[in-house]
Each structure stands twice: as C-alpha cells, then as structure tokens.
XYZ file of C-alpha atoms in Angstrom:
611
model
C 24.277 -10.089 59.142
C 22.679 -13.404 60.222
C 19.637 -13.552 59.812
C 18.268 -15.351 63.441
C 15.730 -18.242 63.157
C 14.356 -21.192 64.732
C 14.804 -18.881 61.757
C 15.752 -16.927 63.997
C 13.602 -20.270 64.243
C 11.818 -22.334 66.686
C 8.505 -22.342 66.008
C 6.080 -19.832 67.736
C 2.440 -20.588 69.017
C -0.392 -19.016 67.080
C -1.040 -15.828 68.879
C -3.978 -12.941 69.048
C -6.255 -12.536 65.859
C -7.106 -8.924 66.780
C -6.001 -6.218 64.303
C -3.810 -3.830 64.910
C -4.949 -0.114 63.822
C -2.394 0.596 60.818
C -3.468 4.262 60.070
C -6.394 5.141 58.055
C -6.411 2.456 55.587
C -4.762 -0.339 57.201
C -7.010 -0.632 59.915
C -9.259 -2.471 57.313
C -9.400 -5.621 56.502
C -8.427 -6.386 53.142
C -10.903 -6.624 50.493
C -11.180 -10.031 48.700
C -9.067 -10.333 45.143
C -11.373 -9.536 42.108
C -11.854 -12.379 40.085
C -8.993 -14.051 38.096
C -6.228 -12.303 40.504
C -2.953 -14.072 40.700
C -2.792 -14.835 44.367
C -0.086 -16.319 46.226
C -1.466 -18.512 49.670
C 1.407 -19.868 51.875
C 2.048 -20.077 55.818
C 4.622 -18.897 58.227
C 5.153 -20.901 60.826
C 6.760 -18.497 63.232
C 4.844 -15.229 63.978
C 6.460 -12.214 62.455
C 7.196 -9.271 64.981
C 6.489 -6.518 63.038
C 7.923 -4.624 59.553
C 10.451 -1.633 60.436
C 13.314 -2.809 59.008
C 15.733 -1.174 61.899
C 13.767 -3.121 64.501
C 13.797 -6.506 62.794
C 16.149 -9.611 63.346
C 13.411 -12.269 62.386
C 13.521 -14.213 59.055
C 9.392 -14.128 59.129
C 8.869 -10.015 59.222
C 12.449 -9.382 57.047
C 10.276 -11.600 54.474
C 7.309 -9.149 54.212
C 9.900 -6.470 54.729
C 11.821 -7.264 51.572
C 9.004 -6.861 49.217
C 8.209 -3.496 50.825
C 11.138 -1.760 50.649
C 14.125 -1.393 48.046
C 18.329 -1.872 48.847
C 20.562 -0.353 45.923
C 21.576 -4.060 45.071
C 19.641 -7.217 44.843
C 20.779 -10.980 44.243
C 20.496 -12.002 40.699
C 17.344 -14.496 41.099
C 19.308 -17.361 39.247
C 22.709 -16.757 39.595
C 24.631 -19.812 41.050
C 27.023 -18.687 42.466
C 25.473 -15.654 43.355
C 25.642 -12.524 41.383
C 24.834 -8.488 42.958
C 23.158 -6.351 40.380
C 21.582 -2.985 40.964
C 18.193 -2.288 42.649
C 17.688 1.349 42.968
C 21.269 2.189 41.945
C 21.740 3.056 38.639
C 25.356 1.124 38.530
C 27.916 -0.918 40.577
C 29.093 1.422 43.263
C 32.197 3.458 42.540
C 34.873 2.318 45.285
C 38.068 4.262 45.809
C 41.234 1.880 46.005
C 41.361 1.669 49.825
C 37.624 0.668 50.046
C 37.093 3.821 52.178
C 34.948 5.507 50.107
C 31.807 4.444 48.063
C 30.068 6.516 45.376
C 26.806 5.185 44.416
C 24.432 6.654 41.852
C 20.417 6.107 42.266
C 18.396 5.742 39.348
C 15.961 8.798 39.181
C 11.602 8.493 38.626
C 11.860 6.076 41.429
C 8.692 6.552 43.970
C 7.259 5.222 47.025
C 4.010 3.818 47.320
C 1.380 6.224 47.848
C 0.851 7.626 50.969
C -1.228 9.997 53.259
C 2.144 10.963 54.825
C 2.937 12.668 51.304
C -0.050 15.241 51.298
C -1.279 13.315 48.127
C 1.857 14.242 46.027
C 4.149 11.438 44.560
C 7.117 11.136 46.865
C 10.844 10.515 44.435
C 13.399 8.810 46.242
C 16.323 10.173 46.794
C 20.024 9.830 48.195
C 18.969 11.701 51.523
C 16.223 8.597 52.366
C 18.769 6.411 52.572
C 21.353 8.545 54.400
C 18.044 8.547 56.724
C 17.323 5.052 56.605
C 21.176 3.791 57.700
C 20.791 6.677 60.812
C 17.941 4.822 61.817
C 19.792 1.941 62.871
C 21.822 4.145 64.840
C 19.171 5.622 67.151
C 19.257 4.192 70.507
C 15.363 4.559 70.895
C 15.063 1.181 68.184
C 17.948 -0.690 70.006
C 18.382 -2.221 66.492
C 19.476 -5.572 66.157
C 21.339 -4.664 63.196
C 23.534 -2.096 64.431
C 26.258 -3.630 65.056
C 26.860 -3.983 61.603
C 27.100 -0.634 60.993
C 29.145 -0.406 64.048
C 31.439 -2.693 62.300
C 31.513 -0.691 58.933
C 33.002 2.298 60.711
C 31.239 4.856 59.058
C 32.793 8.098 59.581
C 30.390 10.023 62.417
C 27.136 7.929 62.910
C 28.925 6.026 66.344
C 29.870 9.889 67.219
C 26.509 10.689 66.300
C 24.824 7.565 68.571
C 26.983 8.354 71.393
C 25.931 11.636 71.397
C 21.976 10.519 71.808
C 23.227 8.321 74.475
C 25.290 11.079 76.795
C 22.556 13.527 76.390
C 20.039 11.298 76.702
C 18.082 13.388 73.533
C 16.500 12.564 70.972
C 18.719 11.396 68.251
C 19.945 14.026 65.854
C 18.611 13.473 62.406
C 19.864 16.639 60.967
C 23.408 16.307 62.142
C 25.202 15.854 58.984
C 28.399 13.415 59.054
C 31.010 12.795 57.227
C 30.240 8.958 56.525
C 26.812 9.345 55.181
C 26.110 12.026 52.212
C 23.779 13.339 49.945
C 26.197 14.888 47.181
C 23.196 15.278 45.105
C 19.660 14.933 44.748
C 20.442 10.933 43.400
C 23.798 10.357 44.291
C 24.964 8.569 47.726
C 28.487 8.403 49.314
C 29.673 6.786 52.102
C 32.866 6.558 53.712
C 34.577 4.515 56.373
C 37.299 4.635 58.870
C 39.084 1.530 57.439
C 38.741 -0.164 53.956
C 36.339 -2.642 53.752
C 36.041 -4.528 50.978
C 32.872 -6.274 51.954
C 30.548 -2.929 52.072
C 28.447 -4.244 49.459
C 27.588 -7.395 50.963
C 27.146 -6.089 54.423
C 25.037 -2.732 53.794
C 24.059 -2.075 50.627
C 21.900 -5.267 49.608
C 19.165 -6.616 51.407
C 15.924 -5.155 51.112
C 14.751 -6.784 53.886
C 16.632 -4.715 56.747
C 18.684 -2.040 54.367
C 15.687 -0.788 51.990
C 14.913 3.473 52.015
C 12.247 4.481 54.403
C 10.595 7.901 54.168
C 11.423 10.335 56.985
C 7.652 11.832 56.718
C 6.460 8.618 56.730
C 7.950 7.210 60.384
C 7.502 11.163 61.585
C 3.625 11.165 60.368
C 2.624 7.628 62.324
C 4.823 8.038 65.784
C 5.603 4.840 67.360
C 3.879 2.923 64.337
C 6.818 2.099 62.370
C 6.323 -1.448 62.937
C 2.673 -1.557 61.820
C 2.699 1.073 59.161
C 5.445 0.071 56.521
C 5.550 2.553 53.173
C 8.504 1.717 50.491
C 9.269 2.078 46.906
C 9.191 -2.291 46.733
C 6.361 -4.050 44.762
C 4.054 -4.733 47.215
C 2.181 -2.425 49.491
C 0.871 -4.435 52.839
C -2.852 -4.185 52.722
C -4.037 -5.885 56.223
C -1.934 -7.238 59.044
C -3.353 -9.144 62.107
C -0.935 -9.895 64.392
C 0.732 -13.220 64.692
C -2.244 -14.461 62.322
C -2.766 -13.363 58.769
C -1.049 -10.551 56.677
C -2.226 -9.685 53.605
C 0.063 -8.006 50.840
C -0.963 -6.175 47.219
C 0.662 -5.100 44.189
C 1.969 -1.999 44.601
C -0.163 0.386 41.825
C 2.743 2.753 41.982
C 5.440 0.552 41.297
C 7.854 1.116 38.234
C 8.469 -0.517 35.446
C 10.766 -3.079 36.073
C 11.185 -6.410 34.030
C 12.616 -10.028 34.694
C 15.930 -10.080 34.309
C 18.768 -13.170 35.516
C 21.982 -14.520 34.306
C 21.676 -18.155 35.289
C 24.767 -20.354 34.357
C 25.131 -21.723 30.797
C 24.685 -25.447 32.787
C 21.970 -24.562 34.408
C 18.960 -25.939 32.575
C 16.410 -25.150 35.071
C 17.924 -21.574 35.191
C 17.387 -21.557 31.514
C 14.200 -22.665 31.227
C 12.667 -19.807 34.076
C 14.999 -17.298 32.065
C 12.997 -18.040 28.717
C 9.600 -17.889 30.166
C 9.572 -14.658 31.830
C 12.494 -12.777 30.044
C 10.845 -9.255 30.041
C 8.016 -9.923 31.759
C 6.945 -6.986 34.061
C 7.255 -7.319 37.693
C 5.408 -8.470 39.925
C 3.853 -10.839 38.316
C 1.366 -11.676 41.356
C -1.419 -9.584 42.385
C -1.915 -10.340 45.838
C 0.258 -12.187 48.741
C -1.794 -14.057 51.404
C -0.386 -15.086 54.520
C -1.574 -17.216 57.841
C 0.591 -18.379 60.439
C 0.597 -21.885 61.332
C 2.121 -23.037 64.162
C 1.889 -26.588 64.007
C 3.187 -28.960 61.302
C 0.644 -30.707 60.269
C -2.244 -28.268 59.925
C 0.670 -26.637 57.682
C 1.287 -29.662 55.987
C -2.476 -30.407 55.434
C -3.578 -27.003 54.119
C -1.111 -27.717 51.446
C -2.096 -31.128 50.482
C -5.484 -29.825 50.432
C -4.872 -27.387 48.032
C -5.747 -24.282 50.087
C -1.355 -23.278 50.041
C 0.263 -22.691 46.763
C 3.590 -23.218 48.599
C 4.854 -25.140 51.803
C 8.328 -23.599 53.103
C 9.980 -26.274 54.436
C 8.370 -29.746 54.675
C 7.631 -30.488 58.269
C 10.745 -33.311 59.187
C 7.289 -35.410 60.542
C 6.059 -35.690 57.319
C 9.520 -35.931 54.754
C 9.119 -39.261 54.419
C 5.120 -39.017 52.778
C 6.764 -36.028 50.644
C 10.440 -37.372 49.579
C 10.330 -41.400 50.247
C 14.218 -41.992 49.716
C 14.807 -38.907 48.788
C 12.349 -38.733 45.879
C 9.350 -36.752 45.119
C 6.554 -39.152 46.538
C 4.675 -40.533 43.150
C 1.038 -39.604 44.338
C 2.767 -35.783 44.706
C 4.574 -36.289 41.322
C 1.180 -36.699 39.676
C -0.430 -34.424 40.780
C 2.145 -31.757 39.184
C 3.569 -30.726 42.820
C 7.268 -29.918 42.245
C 10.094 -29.758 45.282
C 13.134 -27.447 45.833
C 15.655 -29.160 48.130
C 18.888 -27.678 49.180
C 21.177 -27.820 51.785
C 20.702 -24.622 54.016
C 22.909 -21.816 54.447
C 21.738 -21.720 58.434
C 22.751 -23.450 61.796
C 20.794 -24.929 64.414
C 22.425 -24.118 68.176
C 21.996 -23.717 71.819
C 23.023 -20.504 72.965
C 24.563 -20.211 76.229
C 24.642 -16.479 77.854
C 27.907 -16.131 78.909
C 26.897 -13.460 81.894
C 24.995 -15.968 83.245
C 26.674 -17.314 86.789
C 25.910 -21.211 86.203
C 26.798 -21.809 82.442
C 28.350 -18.207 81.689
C 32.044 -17.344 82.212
C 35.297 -17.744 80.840
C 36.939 -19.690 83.988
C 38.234 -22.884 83.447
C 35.288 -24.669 85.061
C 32.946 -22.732 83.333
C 34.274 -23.956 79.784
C 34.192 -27.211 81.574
C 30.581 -26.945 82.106
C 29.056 -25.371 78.430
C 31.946 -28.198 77.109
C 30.467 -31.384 78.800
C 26.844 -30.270 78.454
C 28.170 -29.783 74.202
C 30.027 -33.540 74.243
C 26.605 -34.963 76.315
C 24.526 -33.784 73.174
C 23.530 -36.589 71.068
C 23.251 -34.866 67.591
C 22.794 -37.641 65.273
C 19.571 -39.081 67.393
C 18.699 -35.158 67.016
C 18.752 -36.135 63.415
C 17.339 -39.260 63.238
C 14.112 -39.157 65.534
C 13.279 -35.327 65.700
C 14.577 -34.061 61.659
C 13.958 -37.471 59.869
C 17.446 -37.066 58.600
C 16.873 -33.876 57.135
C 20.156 -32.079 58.802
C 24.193 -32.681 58.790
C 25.899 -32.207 61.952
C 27.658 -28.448 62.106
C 31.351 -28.496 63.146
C 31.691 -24.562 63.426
C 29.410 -21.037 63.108
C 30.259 -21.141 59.538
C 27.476 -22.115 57.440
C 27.429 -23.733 53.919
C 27.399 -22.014 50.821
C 29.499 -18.939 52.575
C 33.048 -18.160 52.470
C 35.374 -20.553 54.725
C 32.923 -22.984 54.670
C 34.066 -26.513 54.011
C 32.631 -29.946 54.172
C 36.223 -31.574 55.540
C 36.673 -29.268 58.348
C 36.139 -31.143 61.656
C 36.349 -29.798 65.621
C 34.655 -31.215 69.039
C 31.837 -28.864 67.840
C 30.021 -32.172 67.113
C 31.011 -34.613 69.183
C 28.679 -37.094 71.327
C 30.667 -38.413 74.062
C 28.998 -38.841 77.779
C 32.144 -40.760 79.211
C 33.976 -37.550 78.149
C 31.297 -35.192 79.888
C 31.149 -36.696 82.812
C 35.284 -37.265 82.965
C 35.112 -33.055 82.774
C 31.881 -32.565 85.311
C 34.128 -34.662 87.857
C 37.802 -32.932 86.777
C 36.650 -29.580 87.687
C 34.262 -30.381 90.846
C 30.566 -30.665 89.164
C 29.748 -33.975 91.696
C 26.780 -35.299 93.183
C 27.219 -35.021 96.686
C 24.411 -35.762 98.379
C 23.682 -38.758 96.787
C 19.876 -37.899 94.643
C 21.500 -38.860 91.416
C 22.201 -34.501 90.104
C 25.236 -33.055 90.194
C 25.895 -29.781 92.163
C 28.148 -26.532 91.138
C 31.844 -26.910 92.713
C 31.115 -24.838 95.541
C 28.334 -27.509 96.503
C 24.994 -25.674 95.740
C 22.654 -26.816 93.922
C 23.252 -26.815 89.561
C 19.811 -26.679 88.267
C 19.919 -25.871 84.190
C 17.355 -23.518 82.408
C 16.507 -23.713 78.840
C 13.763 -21.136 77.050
C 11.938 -23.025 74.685
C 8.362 -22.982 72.716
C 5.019 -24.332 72.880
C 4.791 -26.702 70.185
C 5.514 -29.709 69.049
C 9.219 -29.614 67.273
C 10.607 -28.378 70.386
C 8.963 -30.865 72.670
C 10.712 -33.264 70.945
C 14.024 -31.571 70.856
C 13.456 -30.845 74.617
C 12.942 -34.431 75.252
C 16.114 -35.832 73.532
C 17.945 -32.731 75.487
C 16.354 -34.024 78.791
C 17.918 -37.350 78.339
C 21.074 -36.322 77.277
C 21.740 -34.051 80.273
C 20.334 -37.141 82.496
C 22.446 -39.414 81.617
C 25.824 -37.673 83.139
C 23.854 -36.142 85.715
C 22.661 -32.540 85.099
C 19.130 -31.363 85.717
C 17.334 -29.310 83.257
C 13.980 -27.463 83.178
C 12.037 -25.383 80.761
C 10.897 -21.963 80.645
C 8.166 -22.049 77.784
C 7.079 -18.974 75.825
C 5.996 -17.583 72.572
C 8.888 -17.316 69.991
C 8.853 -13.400 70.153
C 8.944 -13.222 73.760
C 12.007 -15.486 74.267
C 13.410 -13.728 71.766
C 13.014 -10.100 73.847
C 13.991 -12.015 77.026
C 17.226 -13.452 75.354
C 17.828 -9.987 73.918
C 17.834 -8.285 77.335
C 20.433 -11.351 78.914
C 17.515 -12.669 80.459
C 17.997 -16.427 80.013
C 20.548 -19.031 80.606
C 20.387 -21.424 77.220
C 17.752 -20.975 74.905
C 17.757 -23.104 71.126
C 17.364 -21.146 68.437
C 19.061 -20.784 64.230
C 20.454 -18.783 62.255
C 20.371 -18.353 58.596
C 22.851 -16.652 56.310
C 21.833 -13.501 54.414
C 25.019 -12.490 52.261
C 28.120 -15.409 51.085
C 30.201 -14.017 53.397
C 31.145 -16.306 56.887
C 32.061 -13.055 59.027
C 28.241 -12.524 59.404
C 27.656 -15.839 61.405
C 31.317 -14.591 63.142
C 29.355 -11.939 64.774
C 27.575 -13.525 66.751
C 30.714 -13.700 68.878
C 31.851 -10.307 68.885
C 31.934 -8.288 72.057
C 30.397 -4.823 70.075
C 27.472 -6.548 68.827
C 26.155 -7.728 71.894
C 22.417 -7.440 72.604
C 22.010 -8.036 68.792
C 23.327 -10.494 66.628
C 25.524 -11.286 69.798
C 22.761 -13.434 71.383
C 25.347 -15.330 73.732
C 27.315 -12.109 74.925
C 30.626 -13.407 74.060
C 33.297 -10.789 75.094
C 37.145 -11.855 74.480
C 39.520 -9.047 73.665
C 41.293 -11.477 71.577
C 38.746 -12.528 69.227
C 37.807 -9.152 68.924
C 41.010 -8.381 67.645
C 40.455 -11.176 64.776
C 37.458 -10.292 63.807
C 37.660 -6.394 63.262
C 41.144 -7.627 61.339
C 39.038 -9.715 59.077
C 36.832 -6.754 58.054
C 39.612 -4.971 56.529
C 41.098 -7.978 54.309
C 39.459 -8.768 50.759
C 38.750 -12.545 50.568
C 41.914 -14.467 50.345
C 44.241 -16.540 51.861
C 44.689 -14.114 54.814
C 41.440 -13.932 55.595
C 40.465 -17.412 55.562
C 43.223 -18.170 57.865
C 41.257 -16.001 60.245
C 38.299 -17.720 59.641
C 39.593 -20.944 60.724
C 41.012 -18.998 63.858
C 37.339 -18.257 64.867
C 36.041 -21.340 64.344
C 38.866 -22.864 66.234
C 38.125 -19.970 69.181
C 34.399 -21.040 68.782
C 34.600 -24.557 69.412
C 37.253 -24.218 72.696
C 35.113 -21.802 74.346
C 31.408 -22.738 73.070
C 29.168 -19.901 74.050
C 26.958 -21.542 71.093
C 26.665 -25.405 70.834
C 26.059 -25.703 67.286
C 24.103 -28.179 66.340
C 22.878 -29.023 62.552
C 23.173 -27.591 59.101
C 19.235 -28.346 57.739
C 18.245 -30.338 54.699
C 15.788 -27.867 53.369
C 12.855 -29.024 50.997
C 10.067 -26.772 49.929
C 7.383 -27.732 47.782
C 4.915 -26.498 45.848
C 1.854 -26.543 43.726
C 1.663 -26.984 39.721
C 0.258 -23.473 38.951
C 3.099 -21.761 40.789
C 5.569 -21.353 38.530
C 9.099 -19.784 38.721
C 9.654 -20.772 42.170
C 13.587 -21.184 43.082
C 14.523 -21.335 46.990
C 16.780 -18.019 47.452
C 20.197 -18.705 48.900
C 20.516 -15.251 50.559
C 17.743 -13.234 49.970
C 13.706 -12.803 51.152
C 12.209 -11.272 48.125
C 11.223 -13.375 45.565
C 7.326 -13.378 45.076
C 7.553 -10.779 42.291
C 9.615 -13.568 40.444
C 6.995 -16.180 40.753
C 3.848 -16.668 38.884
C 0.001 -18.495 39.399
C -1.517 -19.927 36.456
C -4.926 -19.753 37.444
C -5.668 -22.770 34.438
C -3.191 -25.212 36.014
C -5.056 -24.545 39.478
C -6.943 -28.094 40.498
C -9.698 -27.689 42.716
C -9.447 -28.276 46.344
C-alpha cells in the first residue's frame, strides 16, 4: 500500500492544543524525563490524525503507529537492497507452492504493553490477535483506507464476512471464523487465499505501522477510542497526545528483549560502521520520543538550528541552499558535527483529479481532453526550480523509484510542459472562450470554473501560484478551496472535491502498490481519484497473481502506459529528500520503506552542545 502524503503530504496548519482524554492515564500530561534520559526532539510538519492502525492512511500517525505495534516481519535496518526478517514470527513464513496458503509461526513470551484493559495480568500475544487485527480492516464501521488491500489478497471469507455486515447492516461478526484467517494454535497463524500471490509478504505481513496485532479487549474496553488509546507489543508506549500539537512517546517497560541486529552489504561502509557500534545492543536504545508539529518551514528549520530538534525530516526546499550549498553539507553545519541523509524518494508528488466529478471527471473523449491539457499546461520544471530549489526530478508514471518497474529511461507525456499543445486540445474538443472575458467555457457553453483543495501555508501558496499561472495562460480559471490537511483529506475521501495536490510515498519495493491507486475496488481508499476501467482492472488483479518477472513487468509498463493516456493523477515530481541531524544522534539512516526506526537510533547526551 502507498502510503499517502503531501505525505499523504501537503503541509497542514497547526491545529487545537487541547488534550484529548486517552483513558485513565493518558489524559495526563506527560511527566518530564528524569535526568540523563535519552530523548529524541523532532517535528512533524503535517498533523497526525490519530493511531488505529485500520483507520490510518497518513505517513505522520503510521509513524507513531509503527513503534506501537508489531507486524511478523520488519525491514532489515541496513539492508540495501532491502532485506524482510522476522518481527514477531519466529521464521520466514511457510508458503505452499501455489502461494495460496501461508503458515507462519509466532515466537512465544511476546506481551503487550501493560494495560488496564488486561485486569492487571500480562497479556501474551497470540495467533488469534492478529486473525483479529486483519478483520479489523474489514469492518465497514472503520471504512479503512487499507482495505482494499486485503480486498486484493483474496483471503478466503473476510469479503463474505464484510458483505455480510453490509446487507444486514450489523455489527460486524468478530467470531465468525473463516477459512482465510486461522488460529491453528495458540502461536501459529495461517492464511489462505483465493489465488496465489506471491507478494503476501510484502503486502500484509510487514509493516508495523498499519499491519501490527491489536488486542481485542483493548479496542472493546475504550469504545470509539481506538484512535486515541493505542496499546501494542512495539517499544514504545504513547504517554501524552495533544492533538495536532505535541505527542509524547516512552519506552515501553514491558518490552522484550530484543537486540540490534542488520546485514548491511559487504560495500557498505557506513552500514558497517552502525553494525559495529550497536551489534547487540538492546532495543530501544532511547528513552523517550518528543514530538511538536510545525507547520511552517522555517520555525521547523529554526528549532533545529537552534538546537532545541535532534532531527529535521526533510530540509525545508526554502532553506536547501543554507543546508547543502551545491549539494554539500554547508561548512558552518559541517562543524558543528550536524550530519545529512539525502536520497532520492521512493514517493510522487500529483494532482488528483476525481474522475466522478462532471467538469474534470469522465472517461469521454473531451473529458481526457480536459485533465490532458490542464497536465501538458503544467510547468513542472519552474515547479522545481522556484517552489523545491531543485530538490525533485520530474515523474513520468505512478511508479516510484527504488520499486519494481521503476526505471530512470522510461519516458511518457506524464511530464510534458506544452501550452501550444493545451490549448490546440481545449479548442479540438470545444473548451472556447465565447464571450470574449479572456476564460474558456465547457463545450456546451457554460461556464468552466476549476476547483483545487489546497492548505494554509506557505509551500502550497507557492505551488498554487505557479498552478494559477499555468492554467492562465491557455485560458482556464482556477480557485481554491483552503483547509486543514486532515479535512481535505476526509472531503477527498468522500468524492467531495474536484483536484486536490497531494503525495504518495512507497511502503514495500513493490510498484503494484502505487498501481492501486487506479483500481476500481479500492476506491474511497488508496483510490483517491476514483478511477474505474474494467480493463485496467483486468491488468492489475492479473499482476497480483504473477511472481516478479518478465510477465509482470510487461504489465507494469501497461499501467503506466494506461496512466498517462487517461490521467486521473497528473504526476508531478519524484523528491530529493535530505534530512539532517544533530551530532549526538547517532545511528540515524533514512528508511526506504518503513516508519519505525527510533529504537535503532541513539542520543549521546556528552556530544549534546548547548542551545
């Protein structure tokens, strides 16, 4: 599954400060770290929605998420190319030769954090919380973003099971045992689908962030609180959480012992050198995870100069060229020991058109004609220049790099600028200005007016402005709808919108994930633009059967090619990412895939320079 930016992720305003009540201890604030505690300080600068991992699509909340709860399989920390290892699974799955059925074994003494939900008793997990946790995403009352992608596995019962909730209009059946999701024993798992598919252990079983156990007592003792009151068997436990303002997160006193363990490449001498400093040292290494949002870039980019952030995700494109003059570490940063990650990002930029919409939606010739010239009258590279300071390569397709199918020679209109072109296809197919103000009007002659959600701050002002132009120049008229990041985000969901800009970044190596986003099934979720074509359909649920290969990328290229002629998403960049951070935190490397990786850094409090 993609994981949706602007990442989803625009940038959302700051929002309310007040607390929300989180149960009997979370309705506290925090207490402050004892002295000497290893505390990691860094900023969001979206708001996070909440932390119930069936309700989540945001990259913000899957990050606190992943540190909560536990997937069977995790992303070797170092591994480049990446490597799956077990989590809570005591081995690789066991996978019968048709890839229809998957055994997997759980390692036992694992328990979740402690709880009043467990009557004071330590809760094991077991195979049954995760045949409960994968339900969850089936219940119509979460409407989770994810589950389409456990539509698309085709696990024997659970859409029977859904459909069921939905005819009735009950409350969905926990207790109804299937045949796609069992508990053959106290800690072993099975799971089998309708078709093979070879990718199962990308797609469900690893990722933390959405696919980690949740306790059924837990979610049943806090009703309509799963989003506030998150319990796992991860390494952290969240202490405090004020809404779209400060969350504060603790090691978890109940967590096992578990030690640092990677298999960087032989080449890979930073690898190496992280390898032979914390080989066997116990995880987490942190205490105590603090976390503001900041909206704006340079408040964000301040607090870390300052010293008051151990970490800035992503330099602010405003200020790359203080950080990374020419593409090097800025010397006054270089001695003060501040170190940067950079990376090209697995993750598009795009404008997503809803396709139900009756001005830019539709799959009529003039309707392509329309999302087509508005795509050729986009001026990408000035997108690039002016708003991301460089920091971005233009996207040609969905398909994002460092995931199968990707390649840097593959070339479609996707990115073209060309307003002589627009305008040649406005005029073709009857989008003319007819009463002479200068806008164009729809072919029947009424008035075309363009609507674009967008954000309060600064980044998309800009990008807004550049958009503005564009559309001027071959005569469209655009306007803004402005809101908070999470409430565009609900409106979109619903089909409430007409374009809205927004990203998307890769959470497993494998391209059909950003391919969702066009499929008819998963609309409402990942399925922002509500793309329905029979034919891609067809493709795509024949690409989830094939094992990577020549086949398949064939297929892949079909998409992209289907992608680009009917463009319910304008994609727009690929981002240069480029974190930084402070000499005392050590271990850092930027995952490729994956949220969780604070228990894999360290603070040394010594190194620590005063503010």
């Amino acid at each position: 599954m993609k994981i949706l930016r602007r990442h989803l992720c625009t940038l959302a305003a700051l929002g309310t400060l007040a607390a929300l009540s989180l149960g009997p201890i979370r309705a506290l604030a925090a207490d402050a770290p004892p002295p000497g505690a290893k505390v990691l300080r860094y900023a969001f600068q979206v708001a996070e929605t909440g932390f119930d991992p069936a309700q989540l699509s945001d990259i913000y909340s899957r990050t606190v998420t992943a540190h909560i709860f536990e997937a069977l399989y995790q992303y070797d920390p170092l591994a480049r190319p990446v490597r799956l290892k077990p989590l809570t699974a005591a081995a690789m799955p066991e996978v019968s030769e048709d890839f229809r059925t998957w055994t997997i074994r759980l390692q036992p003494g694992i328990f979740f954090a402690d709880d009043p939900a467990f009557g004071g008793k330590k809760r094991e997990l077991v195979a049954e919380d995760y045949v409960y946790s994968f339900k969850r995403f089936a219940d119509p009352a979460f409407k989770s973003p994810a589950w389409a992608t456990l539509e698309d596995a085709g696990i024997l019962g659970l859409k029977a099971l859904r459909e069921q909730a939905l005819k009735s209009k009950q409350a969905f059946d926990y207790d109804s045992p299937i045949e796609g999701l069992r508990a053959l024993d106290r800690h072993t798992l099975q799971i089998r689908v309708q078709q093979g598919r070879p990718h199962l252990l990308q797609a469900l079983l690893t990722g933390s962030d959405l696919y980690g156990a949740v306790a059924r007592e837990v979610i049943e003792a806090y009703p309509g609180k799963s989003m506030e009151h998150p319990v796992g068997t991860g390494p952290f436990v969240l202490k405090e959480w004020r809404r779209s303002s400060r969350m504060v997160l603790e090691r978890n006193p109940a967590y096992r012992e578990r030690v640092y363990d990677a298999e960087p490449a032989a080449d890979d001498a930073e690898g190496q050198a992280m390898l032979a400093r914390f080989k066997g040292r116990r995880l987490p290494m942190l205490d105590r995870v603090e976390i503001s949002v900041i909206e704006e870039a340079q408040p964000r980019w301040l607090s870390f100069l300052n010293g008051e952030k151990d970490y800035l995700e992503r330099v602010p494109a405003e200020f790359i060229s203080q950080a990374l003059p020419n593409g090097q570490l800025a010397p006054g940063l270089a001695r003060r020991g501040i170190q940067a990650n950079r990376i090209v990002g697995p993750e598009s930029t795009m404008t997503v058109f809803n396709m139900e919409d009756p001005v830019v939606g539709g799959y009529t010739a003039e309707k392509v004609a329309l999302r087509r010239a508005i795509g050729l009258a986009i001026d990408v590279d000035r997108e690039i220049r002016l708003v991301r300071r460089g920091q971005a390569i233009p996207a040609q397709s969905p398909v994002v790099p460092h995931t199968t199918g990707y390649s840097p020679q593959f070339k479609s209109s996707m990115s073209d600028f060309d307003p002589a072109r627009a305008k040649a296809l406005l005029e073709l197919y009857g989008y003319v200005d007819r009463d002479g103000d200068g806008w164009r009007e729809l072919p029947d002659g009424s008035p075309l007016t363009l609507t674009r959600h967008t954000q309060p701050e600064s980044a998309s002002r800009q990008l807004d402005e550049i958009l503005q132009k564009n559309l001027r120049a071959v005569g469209l008229r655009i306007e803004f709808k402005t809101a908070k990041w999470p409430e565009n985000l609900k409106s979109v969901r619903g089909g409430k919108f007409q374009m809205w800009g927004v990203a998307s970044s890769a959470d497993k190596p494998d391209a059909q994930a950003a391919l969702q986003r066009l499929y008819g099934p998963a609309m409402g979720g990942q399925n922002l633009s509500r793309f329905k074509l029979p034919a891609f359909d067809r493709l795509y649920e024949r690409m989830q059967t094939l094992p990577d290969g020549p086949e398949r990328l064939a297929l892949i290229e079909e998409a992209k090619r289907i992608a680009a002629v009917y463009l319910p998403y304008r994609n727009h960049v690929h981002r240069l990412i480029t974190d930084v951070n402070q000499p005392w935190l050590i271990g850092y490397r930027r995952p490729l895939f994956w949220q969780d990786w604070w228990q894999y850094v360290d603070v040394a409090p010594t190194l620590k320079a005063q503010p």
